[in-house]
Coordinates of C-alpha atoms in Angstrom, one line a residue:
M654 CA 0.0 0.0 0.0
N655 CA 1.2 3.5 -0.9
S656 CA 1.0 5.0 2.6
S657 CA 3.0 8.1 1.6
I658 CA 0.4 9.3 -0.8
I659 CA -2.3 8.7 1.9
R660 CA -0.2 10.9 4.3
Y661 CA 0.2 13.5 1.6
I662 CA -3.6 13.6 0.8
L663 CA -4.4 13.9 4.5
G664 CA -2.0 16.8 4.9
S665 CA -3.5 18.5 1.8
V666 CA -7.0 18.1 3.3
L667 CA -5.8 19.7 6.6
K668 CA -4.3 22.7 4.8
I669 CA -7.6 23.1 2.9
E670 CA -9.5 22.9 6.1
A671 CA -7.2 25.5 7.6
V672 CA -8.1 27.9 4.8
L673 CA -11.8 27.2 5.1
L674 CA -11.7 27.9 8.9
L675 CA -10.7 31.4 8.1
L676 CA -14.2 32.1 6.8
P677 CA -15.9 31.7 10.3
V678 CA -13.0 33.8 11.6
M679 CA -14.0 36.6 9.2
T680 CA -17.6 36.1 10.3
A681 CA -16.6 36.6 13.9
V682 CA -14.7 39.8 13.0
I683 CA -17.8 41.2 11.2
Y684 CA -20.1 40.5 14.1
R685 CA -17.4 41.3 16.7
E686 CA -17.5 37.9 18.4
A687 CA -14.6 36.7 20.6
V688 CA -15.1 33.1 19.5
G689 CA -13.2 33.8 16.3
V690 CA -9.9 33.3 18.1
Y691 CA -10.7 29.6 18.6
Y692 CA -11.4 29.1 14.9
F693 CA -8.1 30.9 14.0
A694 CA -6.1 28.8 16.5
V695 CA -7.5 25.6 15.1
A696 CA -6.9 26.9 11.5
A697 CA -3.2 27.6 12.4
F698 CA -2.7 24.2 14.0
C699 CA -4.3 22.4 10.9
F700 CA -2.1 24.4 8.6
L701 CA 1.1 23.6 10.5
L702 CA 0.2 19.9 10.8
G703 CA -0.7 19.8 7.1
L704 CA 2.7 21.4 6.2
L705 CA 4.5 18.7 8.2
M706 CA 2.5 15.9 6.5
T707 CA 3.1 17.3 3.0
R708 CA 6.7 18.5 3.5
R709 CA 8.0 15.3 1.9
K710 CA 6.4 14.5 -1.4
P711 CA 5.6 10.8 -2.2
K712 CA 8.0 9.1 -4.6
T713 CA 5.0 8.1 -6.7
F714 CA 1.6 9.6 -7.0
V715 CA 0.1 6.4 -8.3
F716 CA -2.4 4.6 -6.1
Y717 CA -5.4 2.3 -6.5
L718 CA -8.9 1.7 -5.1
K719 CA -7.7 0.4 -1.8
E720 CA -5.6 3.5 -1.1
G721 CA -8.4 5.6 -2.4
C722 CA -10.9 4.2 0.1
V723 CA -8.5 4.6 3.0
A724 CA -7.5 8.1 2.1
T725 CA -11.1 9.1 1.7
S726 CA -12.3 7.7 5.0
L727 CA -9.4 9.1 7.0
S728 CA -9.8 12.5 5.3
W729 CA -13.5 12.7 6.5
V730 CA -12.5 11.6 10.0
F731 CA -9.7 14.2 10.1
L732 CA -12.1 16.9 8.7
S733 CA -14.7 16.1 11.3
F734 CA -12.4 15.9 14.3
F735 CA -10.5 19.2 13.6
G736 CA -13.7 20.9 12.5
A737 CA -15.3 20.0 15.8
L738 CA -12.5 21.6 17.9
P739 CA -13.7 25.2 17.6
F740 CA -17.2 24.3 18.9
W741 CA -15.7 22.5 21.9
L742 CA -12.8 24.9 22.7
S743 CA -15.2 27.9 22.6
G744 CA -17.6 26.2 25.0
E745 CA -20.5 26.7 22.6
I746 CA -20.8 22.9 22.6
P747 CA -19.2 21.8 25.9
S748 CA -19.0 18.1 25.2
L749 CA -16.4 16.9 22.7
T750 CA -18.7 14.0 21.7
D751 CA -21.6 16.4 21.0
A752 CA -19.2 18.7 19.1
L753 CA -18.0 15.8 17.0
F754 CA -21.6 14.6 16.4
E755 CA -22.6 18.1 15.2
T756 CA -19.6 18.4 12.9
I757 CA -19.9 14.9 11.4
S758 CA -23.6 15.7 10.8
G759 CA -22.5 18.9 9.1
F760 CA -19.8 17.4 6.8
T761 CA -21.9 14.4 5.9
T762 CA -24.8 16.8 5.1
T763 CA -27.0 14.9 7.6
G764 CA -28.3 17.9 9.6
A765 CA -29.1 15.8 12.7
S766 CA -28.4 18.1 15.7
I767 CA -27.8 17.7 19.4
L768 CA -28.6 21.4 20.0
S769 CA -32.0 22.4 21.5
D770 CA -31.4 26.2 21.0
V771 CA -29.4 26.9 17.8
E772 CA -30.2 30.6 18.1
A773 CA -28.0 30.8 21.2
L774 CA -24.9 30.1 19.0
S775 CA -22.6 32.8 17.7
H776 CA -22.8 33.9 14.0
A777 CA -19.4 32.3 13.5
A778 CA -20.7 28.9 14.8
L779 CA -23.9 29.2 12.8
F780 CA -21.9 30.0 9.7
W781 CA -19.4 27.1 10.2
R782 CA -22.3 24.6 10.8
S783 CA -23.9 25.5 7.5
F784 CA -20.6 25.9 5.6
T785 CA -19.7 22.3 6.6
H786 CA -22.8 21.3 4.6
W787 CA -21.6 23.1 1.5
I788 CA -18.1 21.6 1.8
G789 CA -19.4 18.1 2.3
G790 CA -22.1 18.3 -0.4
M791 CA -19.7 18.0 -3.3
G792 CA -16.9 16.5 -1.3
V793 CA -13.5 18.0 -0.4
L794 CA -11.6 15.3 -2.3
V795 CA -13.4 16.1 -5.5
F796 CA -11.9 19.6 -5.1
L797 CA -8.4 18.0 -4.5
L798 CA -8.7 16.1 -7.8
A799 CA -8.5 19.4 -9.6
I800 CA -5.2 20.4 -7.9
I801 CA -3.2 17.2 -6.9
P802 CA -1.2 15.7 -9.9
L803 CA -2.2 12.1 -9.4
S804 CA -1.6 9.6 -12.1
G805 CA -2.1 6.0 -13.2
G806 CA -5.9 6.0 -12.9
S807 CA -5.6 7.4 -9.3
H808 CA -8.1 10.2 -9.9
I809 CA -11.0 7.7 -10.6
N810 CA -10.1 5.7 -7.5
L811 CA -10.3 8.7 -5.3
M812 CA -13.5 10.0 -6.8
R813 CA -15.1 6.5 -6.8
A814 CA -14.5 6.3 -3.1
E815 CA -16.2 9.6 -2.3
S816 CA -18.8 10.2 -4.9
P817 CA -22.4 8.9 -4.3
G818 CA -24.0 6.3 -6.5
P819 CA -23.3 2.9 -8.0
S820 CA -20.8 4.1 -10.6
V821 CA -18.6 7.1 -11.3
G822 CA -17.9 8.3 -14.8
K823 CA -16.0 11.1 -16.6
L824 CA -17.8 14.0 -18.1
V825 CA -14.7 14.9 -20.0
P826 CA -11.6 12.8 -20.9
K827 CA -9.5 14.1 -17.9
L828 CA -11.1 13.5 -14.5
K829 CA -9.5 16.6 -13.0
Y830 CA -11.5 18.7 -15.5
T831 CA -14.6 16.8 -14.5
A832 CA -14.0 17.8 -10.9
R833 CA -13.7 21.4 -12.0
I834 CA -16.9 21.3 -14.1
L835 CA -18.8 19.8 -11.1
Y836 CA -17.6 22.6 -8.8
I837 CA -18.5 25.3 -11.4
I838 CA -22.0 23.9 -11.7
Y839 CA -22.3 23.6 -7.9
F840 CA -21.0 27.1 -7.2
G841 CA -23.2 28.6 -10.0
M842 CA -26.4 27.0 -8.6
T843 CA -25.4 28.2 -5.1
I844 CA -25.1 31.8 -6.2
L845 CA -28.4 31.6 -8.1
E846 CA -30.3 30.4 -5.0
L847 CA -28.6 33.0 -2.8
L848 CA -29.7 35.8 -5.1
L849 CA -33.3 34.6 -5.3
L850 CA -33.5 34.3 -1.5
V851 CA -32.1 37.8 -1.1
A852 CA -34.6 39.0 -3.7
G853 CA -37.3 37.6 -1.4
R854 CA -36.2 39.9 1.4
M855 CA -34.5 37.2 3.4
P856 CA -31.7 38.7 5.5
F857 CA -28.4 38.1 3.8
F858 CA -26.9 35.9 6.6
D859 CA -30.0 33.8 6.7
A860 CA -30.0 33.5 2.9
L861 CA -26.3 32.5 2.9
T862 CA -26.6 29.8 5.5
T863 CA -29.9 28.5 4.1
T864 CA -28.3 28.3 0.6
M865 CA -25.3 26.4 1.8
G866 CA -27.6 23.9 3.7
T867 CA -29.7 23.5 0.5
A868 CA -26.8 23.1 -1.9
G869 CA -25.2 20.5 0.3
T870 CA -28.6 19.0 1.0
G871 CA -27.7 19.2 4.7
G872 CA -30.5 21.1 6.5
F873 CA -28.9 22.8 9.5
G874 CA -31.2 25.7 10.3
I875 CA -30.2 28.9 12.1
K876 CA -33.6 29.2 13.6
N877 CA -35.1 26.8 16.2
D878 CA -38.2 26.4 14.0
S879 CA -36.0 25.6 10.9
M880 CA -37.9 27.2 7.9
M881 CA -41.3 27.6 9.5
G882 CA -41.0 31.3 10.1
Y883 CA -40.1 32.3 6.5
S884 CA -42.5 33.4 3.7
A885 CA -44.1 31.0 1.2
Y886 CA -41.9 32.5 -1.5
I887 CA -38.7 31.6 0.3
Q888 CA -40.1 28.1 1.1
W889 CA -40.9 27.5 -2.5
I890 CA -37.4 28.7 -3.7
V891 CA -35.8 26.3 -1.2
T892 CA -38.1 23.5 -2.3
I893 CA -37.2 24.0 -5.9
F894 CA -33.4 24.1 -5.2
M895 CA -33.6 21.1 -2.9
I896 CA -35.0 19.1 -5.8
L897 CA -32.5 20.6 -8.3
F898 CA -29.5 19.7 -6.0
G899 CA -30.9 16.1 -5.8
V900 CA -30.6 15.7 -9.6
N901 CA -27.6 13.9 -11.1
F902 CA -25.1 16.6 -12.0
N903 CA -24.5 14.8 -15.3
A904 CA -27.8 16.3 -16.5
Y905 CA -26.6 19.8 -15.8
Y906 CA -23.4 19.2 -17.7
L907 CA -25.5 18.0 -20.7
I908 CA -27.8 21.1 -20.4
L909 CA -24.7 23.3 -20.1
F910 CA -23.5 22.1 -23.5
H911 CA -26.9 22.2 -25.1
H912 CA -27.6 18.4 -25.1
F913 CA -31.1 19.0 -23.8
K914 CA -32.6 15.8 -25.3
K915 CA -30.0 13.6 -23.6
A916 CA -30.4 15.5 -20.3
F917 CA -34.1 15.0 -20.1
S918 CA -33.9 11.4 -21.2
I919 CA -31.8 10.2 -18.2
E920 CA -34.0 7.5 -16.7
E921 CA -32.9 8.0 -13.1
V922 CA -33.9 11.7 -13.3
R923 CA -37.3 10.9 -14.7
C924 CA -37.9 8.3 -12.0
Y925 CA -36.7 10.7 -9.3
L926 CA -39.1 13.5 -10.5
G927 CA -41.9 10.9 -10.8
I928 CA -41.5 9.7 -7.3
I929 CA -41.6 13.3 -6.0
A930 CA -44.8 14.0 -7.9
A931 CA -46.5 10.9 -6.6
A932 CA -45.4 11.5 -3.0
V933 CA -46.5 15.1 -3.1
A934 CA -49.9 14.1 -4.5
I935 CA -50.5 11.5 -1.8
I936 CA -49.5 13.8 1.1
F937 CA -51.3 16.8 -0.4
F938 CA -54.7 15.0 -0.2
Q939 CA -53.8 13.6 3.3
V940 CA -53.0 17.1 4.8
L941 CA -55.5 19.2 2.9
R942 CA -58.0 19.1 5.8
V943 CA -55.2 19.9 8.3
Y944 CA -54.3 23.2 6.6
G945 CA -57.6 24.1 5.1
S946 CA -56.0 26.0 2.2
A947 CA -54.9 24.1 -0.9
F948 CA -51.9 26.4 -1.4
D949 CA -50.7 25.8 2.2
A950 CA -51.2 22.1 1.9
L951 CA -49.3 22.0 -1.4
T952 CA -46.5 24.2 0.0
H953 CA -45.9 22.0 3.0
A954 CA -46.4 18.7 1.1
A955 CA -43.9 19.7 -1.6
F956 CA -41.4 21.1 0.8
Q957 CA -41.3 18.1 3.1
V958 CA -41.2 15.6 0.2
A959 CA -38.3 17.6 -1.4
S960 CA -36.6 17.9 2.0
I961 CA -36.8 14.2 2.8
I962 CA -36.1 12.6 -0.6
T963 CA -33.1 14.9 -1.2
T964 CA -32.0 14.1 2.4
T965 CA -31.8 17.9 3.2
G966 CA -33.9 17.8 6.4
Y967 CA -35.3 21.3 6.6
S968 CA -38.9 21.6 7.8
T969 CA -41.8 24.1 7.4
T970 CA -44.1 22.2 9.7
D971 CA -44.1 19.4 12.4
F972 CA -44.8 16.5 10.0
D973 CA -44.7 14.2 13.0
L974 CA -48.3 15.3 13.6
W975 CA -49.4 14.2 10.1
S976 CA -51.4 11.1 9.3
Q977 CA -49.7 7.6 9.5
A978 CA -49.9 7.3 5.7
S979 CA -48.1 10.6 5.2
K980 CA -45.4 9.7 7.7
T981 CA -45.0 6.3 6.0
V982 CA -44.5 7.9 2.6
L983 CA -41.8 10.2 4.2
V984 CA -40.0 7.2 5.8
L985 CA -40.0 5.4 2.5
L986 CA -38.5 8.4 0.8
M987 CA -35.7 8.4 3.4
F988 CA -34.4 5.2 2.0
I989 CA -34.9 6.0 -1.6
G990 CA -32.9 9.2 -1.5
A991 CA -31.8 11.4 -4.4
C992 CA -30.0 10.7 -7.7
A993 CA -26.5 9.3 -7.9
G994 CA -24.0 12.0 -8.7
S995 CA -26.0 14.6 -6.7
T996 CA -25.3 16.1 -3.3
G997 CA -28.2 14.0 -1.8
G998 CA -27.9 10.9 0.3
G999 CA -30.0 7.7 0.7
I1000 CA -29.7 4.5 -1.2
K1001 CA -30.1 6.4 -4.5
V1002 CA -32.8 6.2 -7.1
S1003 CA -30.5 4.6 -9.7
R1004 CA -29.9 1.6 -7.3
F1005 CA -33.7 1.1 -6.9
V1006 CA -34.1 1.3 -10.6
I1007 CA -31.6 -1.5 -11.0
L1008 CA -33.0 -3.5 -8.1
V1009 CA -36.6 -3.3 -9.5
K1010 CA -35.3 -4.3 -13.0
T1011 CA -33.4 -7.2 -11.5
L1012 CA -36.5 -8.4 -9.8
G1013 CA -38.4 -8.2 -13.1
K1014 CA -35.6 -10.2 -14.8
E1015 CA -35.8 -12.9 -12.1
L1016 CA -39.6 -13.2 -12.4
T1017 CA -39.2 -13.6 -16.2
S1018 CA -36.6 -16.3 -15.7
Y1019 CA -39.1 -18.3 -13.6
I1020 CA -41.8 -18.0 -16.3
H1021 CA -39.3 -18.6 -19.2
P1022 CA -36.3 -20.5 -17.8
K1023 CA -34.5 -20.6 -21.1
S1024 CA -34.9 -16.9 -21.9
I1025 CA -31.9 -14.6 -21.8
K1026 CA -32.7 -11.1 -20.8
K1027 CA -30.3 -8.2 -20.1
I1028 CA -31.1 -5.4 -17.6
K1029 CA -31.1 -2.1 -19.5
V1030 CA -31.0 1.4 -18.3
E1031 CA -31.7 4.2 -20.8
G1032 CA -31.6 1.5 -23.5
K1033 CA -28.0 0.3 -22.6
P1034 CA -27.2 -3.0 -21.0
V1035 CA -26.1 -2.8 -17.4
E1036 CA -22.9 -4.7 -16.7
H1037 CA -23.1 -7.7 -14.4
E1038 CA -20.6 -6.1 -12.1
V1039 CA -22.8 -3.1 -11.5
V1040 CA -25.8 -5.3 -10.8
R1041 CA -23.7 -7.4 -8.4
S1042 CA -22.3 -4.4 -6.6
T1043 CA -25.8 -2.9 -6.2
N1044 CA -27.1 -6.1 -4.6
V1045 CA -24.1 -6.3 -2.3
Y1046 CA -24.5 -2.6 -1.4
F1047 CA -28.2 -3.1 -0.5
I1048 CA -27.4 -6.2 1.6
T1049 CA -24.6 -4.4 3.4
F1050 CA -26.8 -1.4 4.0
M1051 CA -29.5 -3.5 5.6
I1052 CA -27.0 -5.4 7.8
I1053 CA -25.5 -2.1 9.1
F1054 CA -29.0 -0.6 9.5
S1055 CA -30.3 -3.5 11.5
A1056 CA -27.2 -3.7 13.7
S1057 CA -27.4 0.0 14.4
V1058 CA -31.1 -0.1 15.4
L1059 CA -30.3 -3.0 17.7
A1060 CA -27.4 -1.1 19.2
V1061 CA -29.3 2.0 20.1
S1062 CA -32.4 0.1 21.3
F1063 CA -30.6 -0.9 24.5
E1064 CA -31.3 2.6 25.8
G1065 CA -35.0 1.7 26.0
K1066 CA -36.5 4.3 23.7
D1067 CA -39.5 3.4 21.5
L1068 CA -39.0 1.6 18.2
I1069 CA -40.1 4.4 16.0
T1070 CA -37.5 6.8 17.6
N1071 CA -34.7 4.2 17.2
F1072 CA -35.7 3.1 13.7
T1073 CA -36.1 6.6 12.3
A1074 CA -33.0 7.9 14.2
V1075 CA -30.8 5.3 12.4
A1076 CA -32.7 5.8 9.1
A1077 CA -32.2 9.6 9.4
T1078 CA -28.4 9.3 10.0
I1079 CA -27.4 6.5 7.7
N1080 CA -29.4 8.1 4.9
N1081 CA -28.0 11.6 5.9
I1082 CA -31.4 13.2 6.3
G1083 CA -31.5 14.8 9.8
P1084 CA -34.9 14.6 11.5
G1085 CA -36.8 11.4 12.2
L1086 CA -40.1 10.8 14.0
E1087 CA -41.2 10.8 17.6
M1088 CA -38.3 11.8 20.0
V1089 CA -36.1 12.8 17.0
G1090 CA -38.8 14.5 15.1
P1091 CA -38.5 17.9 13.3
T1092 CA -39.1 19.9 16.5
Q1093 CA -36.8 17.6 18.6
N1094 CA -33.0 16.8 18.5
F1095 CA -30.5 13.9 19.1
G1096 CA -29.2 15.2 22.4
L1097 CA -31.3 12.7 24.3
F1098 CA -29.0 9.8 23.2
T1099 CA -26.1 8.5 25.4
P1100 CA -22.5 8.9 24.1
F1101 CA -22.5 5.2 23.0
S1102 CA -25.6 5.7 20.8
K1103 CA -24.2 8.9 19.4
Y1104 CA -21.0 7.2 18.3
V1105 CA -23.1 4.5 16.6
L1106 CA -25.1 7.2 14.8
M1107 CA -21.9 9.1 13.9
F1108 CA -20.6 5.9 12.3
D1109 CA -23.9 5.6 10.4
M1110 CA -23.6 9.2 9.1
L1111 CA -20.0 8.6 7.8
A1112 CA -20.9 5.2 6.4
G1113 CA -24.0 6.6 4.6
R1114 CA -22.1 9.6 3.1
L1115 CA -19.1 7.4 2.0
E1116 CA -21.3 4.7 0.4
L1117 CA -20.5 2.2 3.2
F1118 CA -17.4 0.4 1.8
P1119 CA -14.7 3.1 2.0
L1120 CA -15.4 3.4 5.7
L1121 CA -15.8 -0.4 6.3
I1122 CA -12.5 -1.1 4.7
L1123 CA -10.8 0.7 7.6
F1124 CA -11.9 -2.2 9.9
H1125 CA -10.3 -4.8 7.7
P1126 CA -7.1 -6.2 9.3
V1127 CA -5.3 -6.6 6.0
I1128 CA -5.3 -2.8 5.6
W1129 CA -3.5 -2.1 8.9
K1130 CA -1.2 -5.1 8.3
D1131 CA -0.1 -3.6 4.9
L1132 CA 0.5 -0.2 6.4
F1133 CA 2.5 -1.7 9.3
T1134 CA 4.5 -4.0 7.1
Q1135 CA 5.4 -1.1 4.7
K1136 CA 6.6 1.0 7.7
I1137 CA 8.9 -1.8 8.8
I1138 CA 10.3 -2.2 5.3
Y1139 CA 10.8 1.5 4.9
R1140 CA 12.7 1.7 8.2
K1141 CA 15.0 -1.2 7.3
G1142 CA 15.6 0.3 3.9
A1143 CA 16.5 3.6 5.5

């Protein structure tokens, strides 16, 4: 294993985080808040540590999927730990475990919070919480792809380990240009939403933090009632952009280069929009009598469906008070999630498309045993390896999900709370039902359960396997063996 390139990438990530931490420092300066000194101190430490780790360049920049998974997982752990330190050192979140939970929830774009009063936080802390969503939405390593000169297929291994969905492809021949295009689209959509929210007379700070939460499909609100206190115009703008950020970014690339027919023919996107329309229709008729007005019912139904399927987690109402049918629809949407190649979480629409078509193929084989039928998506045959990996992913997901529900159940809380808490964290959504509903928080769990849920957040964001590989003994054996060989050679 090429441990030197892993060290180099981790050092580069720390230097990037040091630069990013200067933004909450600037926020503290603008609002004259003393907490800025803690963000600056952590930024300085991260930069110095990053310099030490990157001082000696690797002999080779070539590495493969194994190294890509290890580098990705450790990068997210490093980002989260050092990103949590300002919360803890400043005393705004006195417990290190809680600070780590809040930060992991931010970077993984989950939006599950342990805070009961977010409005008591400083502007610097509120900005950093929301900014972690924006950073984690596209992924910090995707940004690194554009600046680190990796070779030998290394770019695709790094991107494959971090990007959501069953497969990762290139938009252009060189993957580093793909990374740049993705960030240009991401940044452009962020600016557009920010301008539209400001045009709706939303205070600039509120608009900025809300936009970052929407873009990363994270959902940290800066108000205790999330989005409930804002106008219908603002709620609809956020609804539309949550849906847009849940679309496969390949579609935006095609639109950008005027391939409109191809963009609108992507099967996953059509299914995604169809699921949203069906869910909104079901919930609309369920809640129509609750709100009286058809417009209010449609606003809340559309907002919550968009928020849950894109795994954003904002709320405009306490949907825990809705009918059982409405809540069931929302729980199902938690698992479906957004499109592959978007900033959303969940299992992904593309995987469900493949799973449903696999089921259809198996049923056909029972009726016509000698028939040979290929699974096709958008008219193209799906490779057996993709089908196999989708099946393995789903099985692994269910094993981790079941084990997590069992682990947190020992606290004695009700099944709906435990079930939806795990569903909300492993699918990177945020709010669940009952004791972790939209008006509640995750502070009620013990430290043990919080670490279980933190693991779920990281596993869900990193598509399970990059994080699980850290627990494989062969990985640490390879690293240890290489260190011994290196020392003997020296």
